[in-house]
Amino acid sequence: MSELHFQPIKEKSREILNAILQTPEVTSCNLKDALVLRLACEEVVMNVTSYAYPEGTDGFLDVEIEKDDNRIVIRFKDGGKPFNPLAQEKPDTKLPWKLRHIGGLGIFLVIKKMDDTRYAYVDNKNVLTIEKVIKVIENKER
């Protein structure tokens, strides 16, 4: 299991994402699963670094990554204002682009691409957990 701690996080989204993607759990995934994980992690990290904490304050982001033979679980914890992204209204993807509201599409993609997505507010922390069933790599080359 990899445990990562980031503080401060403002304007560090790229650094945080790269650290997550370089963990042994993610690098040992096949390319297709790794790309889906990248998309999901990028969305979550961008949202936390951009919106979790009030303007003028900085915060932290803890990331725990667990992997077994058939799944990977990534848990994001931040001390920002309570916010359940899963409770937000789903975007109407049938509307033409010009009529759509801004926001919400990223978390919608995370939910669609992951096999399980859960939110909890525990010990004054937002905890967003994403889980993906993965394919085992027969050959270590990607």
Tab-separated table of N, CA and C in Angstrom:
chain	number	residue	atom	x	y	z
A	1	MET	N	0.845	-1.171	0.000
A	1	MET	CA	0.000	0.000	0.000
A	1	MET	C	0.891	1.235	0.000
A	2	SER	N	0.535	2.191	-0.839
A	2	SER	CA	1.239	3.472	-0.866
A	2	SER	C	0.410	4.503	-0.129
A	3	GLU	N	1.078	5.299	0.679
A	3	GLU	CA	0.430	6.405	1.374
A	3	GLU	C	1.198	7.675	1.049
A	4	LEU	N	0.490	8.648	0.503
A	4	LEU	CA	1.110	9.899	0.087
A	4	LEU	C	0.478	11.061	0.846
A	5	HIS	N	1.298	12.021	1.214
A	5	HIS	CA	0.800	13.218	1.905
A	5	HIS	C	1.328	14.435	1.152
A	6	PHE	N	0.416	15.342	0.843
A	6	PHE	CA	0.780	16.563	0.129
A	6	PHE	C	0.320	17.771	0.938
A	7	GLN	N	1.251	18.679	1.169
A	7	GLN	CA	0.935	19.922	1.861
A	7	GLN	C	2.103	20.866	1.652
A	8	PRO	N	1.890	22.000	1.070
A	8	PRO	CA	0.640	22.602	0.586
A	8	PRO	C	0.216	21.975	-0.739
A	9	ILE	N	-1.018	22.256	-1.148
A	9	ILE	CA	-1.524	21.664	-2.391
A	9	ILE	C	-1.885	22.690	-3.457
A	10	LYS	N	-2.017	23.958	-3.091
A	10	LYS	CA	-2.377	24.981	-4.077
A	10	LYS	C	-1.349	24.988	-5.204
A	11	GLU	N	-1.854	24.939	-6.427
A	11	GLU	CA	-1.036	24.964	-7.642
A	11	GLU	C	-0.045	23.797	-7.710
A	12	LYS	N	-0.366	22.698	-7.081
A	12	LYS	CA	0.499	21.506	-7.081
A	12	LYS	C	-0.178	20.308	-7.730
A	13	SER	N	-1.253	20.533	-8.481
A	13	SER	CA	-2.022	19.410	-9.018
A	13	SER	C	-1.179	18.499	-9.904
A	14	ARG	N	-0.349	19.061	-10.745
A	14	ARG	CA	0.479	18.231	-11.637
A	14	ARG	C	1.456	17.377	-10.836
A	15	GLU	N	2.089	17.971	-9.853
A	15	GLU	CA	3.040	17.253	-9.000
A	15	GLU	C	2.340	16.119	-8.240
A	16	ILE	N	1.169	16.406	-7.710
A	16	ILE	CA	0.405	15.406	-6.967
A	16	ILE	C	-0.014	14.262	-7.884
A	17	LEU	N	-0.557	14.605	-9.052
A	17	LEU	CA	-0.979	13.578	-10.006
A	17	LEU	C	0.192	12.699	-10.420
A	18	ASN	N	1.323	13.302	-10.726
A	18	ASN	CA	2.499	12.522	-11.132
A	18	ASN	C	2.952	11.567	-10.029
A	19	ALA	N	2.906	12.018	-8.782
A	19	ALA	CA	3.305	11.145	-7.666
A	19	ALA	C	2.365	9.944	-7.552
A	20	ILE	N	1.063	10.189	-7.708
A	20	ILE	CA	0.093	9.085	-7.649
A	20	ILE	C	0.355	8.092	-8.776
A	21	LEU	N	0.551	8.605	-9.982
A	21	LEU	CA	0.730	7.742	-11.150
A	21	LEU	C	2.045	6.970	-11.128
A	22	GLN	N	2.997	7.415	-10.310
A	22	GLN	CA	4.288	6.731	-10.231
A	22	GLN	C	4.365	5.713	-9.085
A	23	THR	N	3.273	5.522	-8.370
A	23	THR	CA	3.292	4.516	-7.301
A	23	THR	C	3.356	3.122	-7.921
A	24	PRO	N	3.907	2.157	-7.204
A	24	PRO	CA	3.995	0.792	-7.735
A	24	PRO	C	2.624	0.201	-8.090
A	25	GLU	N	1.608	0.569	-7.334
A	25	GLU	CA	0.269	0.032	-7.582
A	25	GLU	C	-0.248	0.460	-8.956
A	26	VAL	N	-0.032	1.717	-9.309
A	26	VAL	CA	-0.533	2.219	-10.592
A	26	VAL	C	0.386	1.795	-11.739
A	27	THR	N	1.691	1.868	-11.542
A	27	THR	CA	2.603	1.509	-12.633
A	27	THR	C	2.533	0.025	-12.985
A	28	SER	N	2.027	-0.800	-12.075
A	28	SER	CA	1.922	-2.226	-12.377
A	28	SER	C	0.607	-2.579	-13.091
A	29	CYS	N	-0.244	-1.594	-13.316
A	29	CYS	CA	-1.498	-1.828	-14.053
A	29	CYS	C	-1.225	-1.872	-15.551
A	30	ASN	N	-2.115	-2.517	-16.290
A	30	ASN	CA	-1.983	-2.496	-17.736
A	30	ASN	C	-2.289	-1.081	-18.236
A	31	LEU	N	-1.900	-0.780	-19.441
A	31	LEU	CA	-1.998	0.575	-19.975
A	31	LEU	C	-3.429	1.100	-19.995
A	32	LYS	N	-4.376	0.268	-20.392
A	32	LYS	CA	-5.773	0.703	-20.468
A	32	LYS	C	-6.289	1.116	-19.090
A	33	ASP	N	-6.063	0.286	-18.084
A	33	ASP	CA	-6.505	0.620	-16.730
A	33	ASP	C	-5.755	1.836	-16.195
A	34	ALA	N	-4.461	1.928	-16.483
A	34	ALA	CA	-3.667	3.077	-16.015
A	34	ALA	C	-4.194	4.388	-16.601
A	35	LEU	N	-4.621	4.367	-17.849
A	35	LEU	CA	-5.167	5.584	-18.464
A	35	LEU	C	-6.492	5.991	-17.835
A	36	VAL	N	-7.334	5.007	-17.520
A	36	VAL	CA	-8.611	5.304	-16.851
A	36	VAL	C	-8.342	5.850	-15.449
A	37	LEU	N	-7.377	5.267	-14.747
A	37	LEU	CA	-7.022	5.761	-13.414
A	37	LEU	C	-6.470	7.181	-13.490
A	38	ARG	N	-5.688	7.459	-14.522
A	38	ARG	CA	-5.149	8.812	-14.698
A	38	ARG	C	-6.282	9.821	-14.847
A	39	LEU	N	-7.252	9.506	-15.687
A	39	LEU	CA	-8.386	10.405	-15.898
A	39	LEU	C	-9.118	10.663	-14.579
A	40	ALA	N	-9.404	9.616	-13.835
A	40	ALA	CA	-10.138	9.751	-12.575
A	40	ALA	C	-9.323	10.532	-11.544
A	41	CYS	N	-8.063	10.179	-11.393
A	41	CYS	CA	-7.220	10.860	-10.411
A	41	CYS	C	-7.017	12.328	-10.770
A	42	GLU	N	-6.855	12.596	-12.042
A	42	GLU	CA	-6.678	13.987	-12.468
A	42	GLU	C	-7.902	14.818	-12.104
A	43	GLU	N	-9.076	14.289	-12.322
A	43	GLU	CA	-10.304	15.008	-11.987
A	43	GLU	C	-10.404	15.262	-10.487
A	44	VAL	N	-10.159	14.248	-9.687
A	44	VAL	CA	-10.266	14.403	-8.242
A	44	VAL	C	-9.212	15.386	-7.726
A	45	VAL	N	-7.982	15.219	-8.155
A	45	VAL	CA	-6.903	16.098	-7.694
A	45	VAL	C	-7.168	17.551	-8.093
A	46	MET	N	-7.608	17.773	-9.322
A	46	MET	CA	-7.900	19.143	-9.765
A	46	MET	C	-9.015	19.754	-8.915
A	47	ASN	N	-10.040	18.992	-8.616
A	47	ASN	CA	-11.136	19.512	-7.803
A	47	ASN	C	-10.681	19.856	-6.386
A	48	VAL	N	-9.894	18.979	-5.782
A	48	VAL	CA	-9.435	19.242	-4.414
A	48	VAL	C	-8.497	20.440	-4.383
A	49	THR	N	-7.523	20.477	-5.289
A	49	THR	CA	-6.554	21.580	-5.252
A	49	THR	C	-7.194	22.911	-5.633
A	50	SER	N	-8.265	22.880	-6.394
A	50	SER	CA	-8.901	24.120	-6.841
A	50	SER	C	-10.030	24.606	-5.939
A	51	TYR	N	-10.778	23.676	-5.322
A	51	TYR	CA	-12.017	24.072	-4.662
A	51	TYR	C	-12.182	23.665	-3.199
A	52	ALA	N	-11.369	22.770	-2.682
A	52	ALA	CA	-11.615	22.237	-1.333
A	52	ALA	C	-11.400	23.269	-0.229
A	53	TYR	N	-10.456	24.153	-0.433
A	53	TYR	CA	-10.090	25.092	0.622
A	53	TYR	C	-10.440	26.517	0.214
A	54	PRO	N	-10.828	27.349	1.191
A	54	PRO	CA	-11.170	28.742	0.878
A	54	PRO	C	-9.984	29.488	0.273
A	55	GLU	N	-10.280	30.496	-0.512
A	55	GLU	CA	-9.249	31.332	-1.129
A	55	GLU	C	-8.325	31.890	-0.046
A	56	GLY	N	-7.039	31.862	-0.313
A	56	GLY	CA	-6.075	32.405	0.641
A	56	GLY	C	-5.591	31.407	1.677
A	57	THR	N	-6.159	30.218	1.681
A	57	THR	CA	-5.685	29.188	2.609
A	57	THR	C	-5.134	28.026	1.794
A	58	ASP	N	-4.284	27.286	2.419
A	58	ASP	CA	-3.763	26.102	1.771
A	58	ASP	C	-4.132	24.919	2.633
A	59	GLY	N	-4.078	23.771	2.081
A	59	GLY	CA	-4.499	22.603	2.829
A	59	GLY	C	-3.632	21.409	2.524
A	60	PHE	N	-4.210	20.256	2.775
A	60	PHE	CA	-3.484	19.009	2.553
A	60	PHE	C	-4.351	18.055	1.751
A	61	LEU	N	-3.708	17.066	1.188
A	61	LEU	CA	-4.371	15.957	0.520
A	61	LEU	C	-3.581	14.705	0.851
A	62	ASP	N	-4.261	13.728	1.422
A	62	ASP	CA	-3.667	12.422	1.672
A	62	ASP	C	-4.255	11.437	0.664
A	63	VAL	N	-3.404	10.586	0.122
A	63	VAL	CA	-3.845	9.602	-0.861
A	63	VAL	C	-3.327	8.236	-0.434
A	64	GLU	N	-4.243	7.284	-0.354
A	64	GLU	CA	-3.887	5.897	-0.037
A	64	GLU	C	-4.235	5.046	-1.250
A	65	ILE	N	-3.306	4.180	-1.639
A	65	ILE	CA	-3.518	3.346	-2.815
A	65	ILE	C	-3.253	1.890	-2.436
A	66	GLU	N	-4.262	1.064	-2.653
A	66	GLU	CA	-4.153	-0.370	-2.374
A	66	GLU	C	-4.435	-1.132	-3.660
A	67	LYS	N	-3.725	-2.221	-3.852
A	67	LYS	CA	-3.948	-3.040	-5.048
A	67	LYS	C	-3.812	-4.501	-4.679
A	68	ASP	N	-4.699	-5.311	-5.247
A	68	ASP	CA	-4.533	-6.754	-5.153
A	68	ASP	C	-4.592	-7.298	-6.578
A	69	ASP	N	-4.792	-8.574	-6.725
A	69	ASP	CA	-4.729	-9.186	-8.053
A	69	ASP	C	-5.791	-8.691	-9.029
A	70	ASN	N	-6.927	-8.233	-8.527
A	70	ASN	CA	-7.990	-7.881	-9.472
A	70	ASN	C	-8.619	-6.509	-9.249
A	71	ARG	N	-8.060	-5.687	-8.352
A	71	ARG	CA	-8.642	-4.364	-8.161
A	71	ARG	C	-7.609	-3.399	-7.595
A	72	ILE	N	-7.876	-2.129	-7.821
A	72	ILE	CA	-7.079	-1.066	-7.227
A	72	ILE	C	-8.045	-0.091	-6.570
A	73	VAL	N	-7.707	0.325	-5.374
A	73	VAL	CA	-8.533	1.252	-4.606
A	73	VAL	C	-7.679	2.472	-4.283
A	74	ILE	N	-8.210	3.656	-4.614
A	74	ILE	CA	-7.505	4.898	-4.317
A	74	ILE	C	-8.430	5.746	-3.445
A	75	ARG	N	-7.909	6.155	-2.296
A	75	ARG	CA	-8.689	6.927	-1.329
A	75	ARG	C	-8.048	8.309	-1.189
A	76	PHE	N	-8.854	9.335	-1.422
A	76	PHE	CA	-8.411	10.725	-1.316
A	76	PHE	C	-9.018	11.324	-0.053
A	77	LYS	N	-8.184	11.951	0.794
A	77	LYS	CA	-8.674	12.576	2.025
A	77	LYS	C	-8.178	14.014	2.075
A	78	ASP	N	-9.112	14.936	2.302
A	78	ASP	CA	-8.723	16.332	2.458
A	78	ASP	C	-9.487	16.953	3.612
A	79	GLY	N	-8.937	18.019	4.168
A	79	GLY	CA	-9.558	18.706	5.292
A	79	GLY	C	-10.328	19.944	4.881
A	80	GLY	N	-10.682	20.022	3.609
A	80	GLY	CA	-11.424	21.169	3.105
A	80	GLY	C	-12.870	21.162	3.561
A	81	LYS	N	-13.612	22.132	3.048
A	81	LYS	CA	-15.026	22.220	3.414
A	81	LYS	C	-15.747	20.937	2.988
A	82	PRO	N	-16.703	20.482	3.785
A	82	PRO	CA	-17.428	19.250	3.438
A	82	PRO	C	-18.086	19.387	2.061
A	83	PHE	N	-17.841	18.407	1.218
A	83	PHE	CA	-18.425	18.426	-0.123
A	83	PHE	C	-18.511	17.013	-0.654
A	84	ASN	N	-19.729	16.568	-0.935
A	84	ASN	CA	-19.960	15.239	-1.501
A	84	ASN	C	-20.173	15.390	-3.002
A	85	PRO	N	-19.165	15.100	-3.804
A	85	PRO	CA	-19.325	15.253	-5.247
A	85	PRO	C	-20.339	14.281	-5.838
A	86	LEU	N	-20.611	13.186	-5.133
A	86	LEU	CA	-21.544	12.184	-5.641
A	86	LEU	C	-22.995	12.618	-5.469
A	87	ALA	N	-23.233	13.607	-4.626
A	87	ALA	CA	-24.590	14.079	-4.372
A	87	ALA	C	-25.000	15.199	-5.326
A	88	GLN	N	-24.085	15.612	-6.178
A	88	GLN	CA	-24.382	16.704	-7.096
A	88	GLN	C	-25.258	16.208	-8.245
A	89	GLU	N	-26.005	17.127	-8.810
A	89	GLU	CA	-26.876	16.794	-9.934
A	89	GLU	C	-26.034	16.307	-11.113
A	90	LYS	N	-26.474	15.218	-11.718
A	90	LYS	CA	-25.754	14.672	-12.871
A	90	LYS	C	-25.976	15.573	-14.083
A	91	PRO	N	-24.932	15.776	-14.880
A	91	PRO	CA	-25.101	16.631	-16.057
A	91	PRO	C	-25.984	15.959	-17.104
A	92	ASP	N	-26.725	16.759	-17.823
A	92	ASP	CA	-27.567	16.248	-18.900
A	92	ASP	C	-26.701	16.152	-20.151
A	93	THR	N	-26.183	14.956	-20.408
A	93	THR	CA	-25.261	14.768	-21.528
A	93	THR	C	-25.975	14.717	-22.883
A	94	LYS	N	-27.294	14.770	-22.857
A	94	LYS	CA	-28.050	14.757	-24.116
A	94	LYS	C	-28.268	16.175	-24.656
A	95	LEU	N	-28.053	17.166	-23.809
A	95	LEU	CA	-28.213	18.552	-24.260
A	95	LEU	C	-27.083	18.930	-25.206
A	96	PRO	N	-27.327	19.828	-26.154
A	96	PRO	CA	-26.231	20.343	-26.984
A	96	PRO	C	-25.206	21.064	-26.090
A	97	TRP	N	-23.950	21.078	-26.521
A	97	TRP	CA	-22.870	21.664	-25.730
A	97	TRP	C	-23.198	23.084	-25.269
A	98	LYS	N	-23.768	23.882	-26.139
A	98	LYS	CA	-24.029	25.289	-25.819
A	98	LYS	C	-25.069	25.463	-24.719
A	99	LEU	N	-25.911	24.467	-24.491
A	99	LEU	CA	-26.970	24.571	-23.489
A	99	LEU	C	-26.609	23.921	-22.154
A	100	ARG	N	-25.463	23.277	-22.093
A	100	ARG	CA	-25.067	22.586	-20.865
A	100	ARG	C	-24.531	23.561	-19.823
A	101	HIS	N	-24.768	23.223	-18.549
A	101	HIS	CA	-24.216	23.997	-17.447
A	101	HIS	C	-22.755	23.624	-17.266
A	102	ILE	N	-21.968	24.572	-16.822
A	102	ILE	CA	-20.552	24.316	-16.559
A	102	ILE	C	-20.430	23.556	-15.240
A	103	GLY	N	-19.572	22.559	-15.229
A	103	GLY	CA	-19.295	21.802	-14.005
A	103	GLY	C	-20.054	20.487	-13.939
A	104	GLY	N	-19.458	19.553	-13.212
A	104	GLY	CA	-20.107	18.282	-12.950
A	104	GLY	C	-19.769	17.163	-13.919
A	105	LEU	N	-19.219	17.501	-15.071
A	105	LEU	CA	-18.924	16.463	-16.053
A	105	LEU	C	-17.751	15.585	-15.619
A	106	GLY	N	-16.767	16.187	-14.971
A	106	GLY	CA	-15.591	15.425	-14.544
A	106	GLY	C	-15.926	14.331	-13.553
A	107	ILE	N	-16.673	14.653	-12.507
A	107	ILE	CA	-17.024	13.634	-11.519
A	107	ILE	C	-17.968	12.610	-12.136
A	108	PHE	N	-18.791	13.042	-13.084
A	108	PHE	CA	-19.661	12.125	-13.819
A	108	PHE	C	-18.808	11.081	-14.552
A	109	LEU	N	-17.722	11.523	-15.179
A	109	LEU	CA	-16.811	10.595	-15.872
A	109	LEU	C	-16.129	9.651	-14.883
A	110	VAL	N	-15.745	10.170	-13.726
A	110	VAL	CA	-15.126	9.321	-12.701
A	110	VAL	C	-16.090	8.208	-12.311
A	111	ILE	N	-17.337	8.572	-12.041
A	111	ILE	CA	-18.338	7.583	-11.637
A	111	ILE	C	-18.546	6.541	-12.743
A	112	LYS	N	-18.605	6.999	-13.985
A	112	LYS	CA	-18.824	6.084	-15.118
A	112	LYS	C	-17.644	5.142	-15.346
A	113	LYS	N	-16.431	5.639	-15.164
A	113	LYS	CA	-15.239	4.839	-15.474
A	113	LYS	C	-14.792	3.920	-14.337
A	114	MET	N	-15.150	4.269	-13.101
A	114	MET	CA	-14.768	3.445	-11.965
A	114	MET	C	-15.844	2.388	-11.713
A	115	ASP	N	-15.462	1.300	-11.088
A	115	ASP	CA	-16.430	0.257	-10.748
A	115	ASP	C	-17.158	0.564	-9.451
A	116	ASP	N	-16.548	1.393	-8.614
A	116	ASP	CA	-17.214	1.839	-7.389
A	116	ASP	C	-16.624	3.185	-7.000
A	117	THR	N	-17.483	4.078	-6.557
A	117	THR	CA	-17.069	5.401	-6.091
A	117	THR	C	-17.883	5.704	-4.846
A	118	ARG	N	-17.185	6.017	-3.739
A	118	ARG	CA	-17.864	6.263	-2.465
A	118	ARG	C	-17.344	7.552	-1.839
A	119	TYR	N	-18.231	8.204	-1.101
A	119	TYR	CA	-17.857	9.413	-0.367
A	119	TYR	C	-18.289	9.261	1.087
A	120	ALA	N	-17.471	9.792	1.992
A	120	ALA	CA	-17.828	9.873	3.406
A	120	ALA	C	-17.154	11.112	3.991
A	121	TYR	N	-17.746	11.634	5.027
A	121	TYR	CA	-17.121	12.722	5.773
A	121	TYR	C	-16.791	12.156	7.138
A	122	VAL	N	-15.491	11.940	7.409
A	122	VAL	CA	-15.041	11.239	8.609
A	122	VAL	C	-13.932	12.048	9.281
A	123	ASP	N	-14.058	12.275	10.570
A	123	ASP	CA	-13.029	12.995	11.332
A	123	ASP	C	-12.675	14.337	10.693
A	124	ASN	N	-13.701	15.083	10.287
A	124	ASN	CA	-13.525	16.393	9.659
A	124	ASN	C	-12.746	16.332	8.345
A	125	LYS	N	-12.881	15.218	7.641
A	125	LYS	CA	-12.200	15.045	6.356
A	125	LYS	C	-13.180	14.526	5.314
A	126	ASN	N	-13.057	15.063	4.111
A	126	ASN	CA	-13.728	14.486	2.952
A	126	ASN	C	-12.937	13.248	2.563
A	127	VAL	N	-13.624	12.144	2.357
A	127	VAL	CA	-12.957	10.905	1.942
A	127	VAL	C	-13.673	10.400	0.695
A	128	LEU	N	-12.989	10.487	-0.429
A	128	LEU	CA	-13.520	9.988	-1.693
A	128	LEU	C	-12.717	8.760	-2.077
A	129	THR	N	-13.410	7.650	-2.257
A	129	THR	CA	-12.762	6.381	-2.587
A	129	THR	C	-13.212	5.946	-3.967
A	130	ILE	N	-12.228	5.653	-4.816
A	130	ILE	CA	-12.540	5.128	-6.146
A	130	ILE	C	-11.930	3.735	-6.259
A	131	GLU	N	-12.652	2.861	-6.932
A	131	GLU	CA	-12.200	1.476	-7.066
A	131	GLU	C	-12.376	1.040	-8.501
A	132	LYS	N	-11.372	0.354	-9.014
A	132	LYS	CA	-11.396	-0.131	-10.397
A	132	LYS	C	-10.985	-1.596	-10.415
A	133	VAL	N	-11.806	-2.419	-11.049
A	133	VAL	CA	-11.423	-3.805	-11.307
A	133	VAL	C	-10.399	-3.758	-12.436
A	134	ILE	N	-9.291	-4.441	-12.245
A	134	ILE	CA	-8.203	-4.365	-13.217
A	134	ILE	C	-7.933	-5.726	-13.842
A	135	LYS	N	-7.332	-5.666	-14.989
A	135	LYS	CA	-6.920	-6.887	-15.678
A	135	LYS	C	-5.475	-7.185	-15.283
A	136	VAL	N	-5.191	-8.441	-15.037
A	136	VAL	CA	-3.848	-8.854	-14.655
A	136	VAL	C	-2.943	-8.799	-15.879
A	137	ILE	N	-1.747	-8.278	-15.681
A	137	ILE	CA	-0.765	-8.215	-16.764
A	137	ILE	C	-0.027	-9.553	-16.804
A	138	GLU	N	-0.158	-10.228	-17.940
A	138	GLU	CA	0.554	-11.512	-18.085
A	138	GLU	C	2.027	-11.267	-18.333
A	139	ASN	N	2.306	-10.321	-19.204
A	139	ASN	CA	3.668	-9.950	-19.526
A	139	ASN	C	3.911	-8.584	-18.894
A	140	LYS	N	4.988	-8.380	-18.199
A	140	LYS	CA	5.231	-7.143	-17.475
A	140	LYS	C	5.409	-5.937	-18.390
A	141	GLU	N	5.569	-6.124	-19.686
A	141	GLU	CA	5.707	-4.993	-20.599
A	141	GLU	C	4.349	-4.359	-20.830
A	142	ARG	N	4.334	-3.000	-20.925
A	142	ARG	CA	3.083	-2.297	-21.190
A	142	ARG	C	3.155	-1.654	-22.538
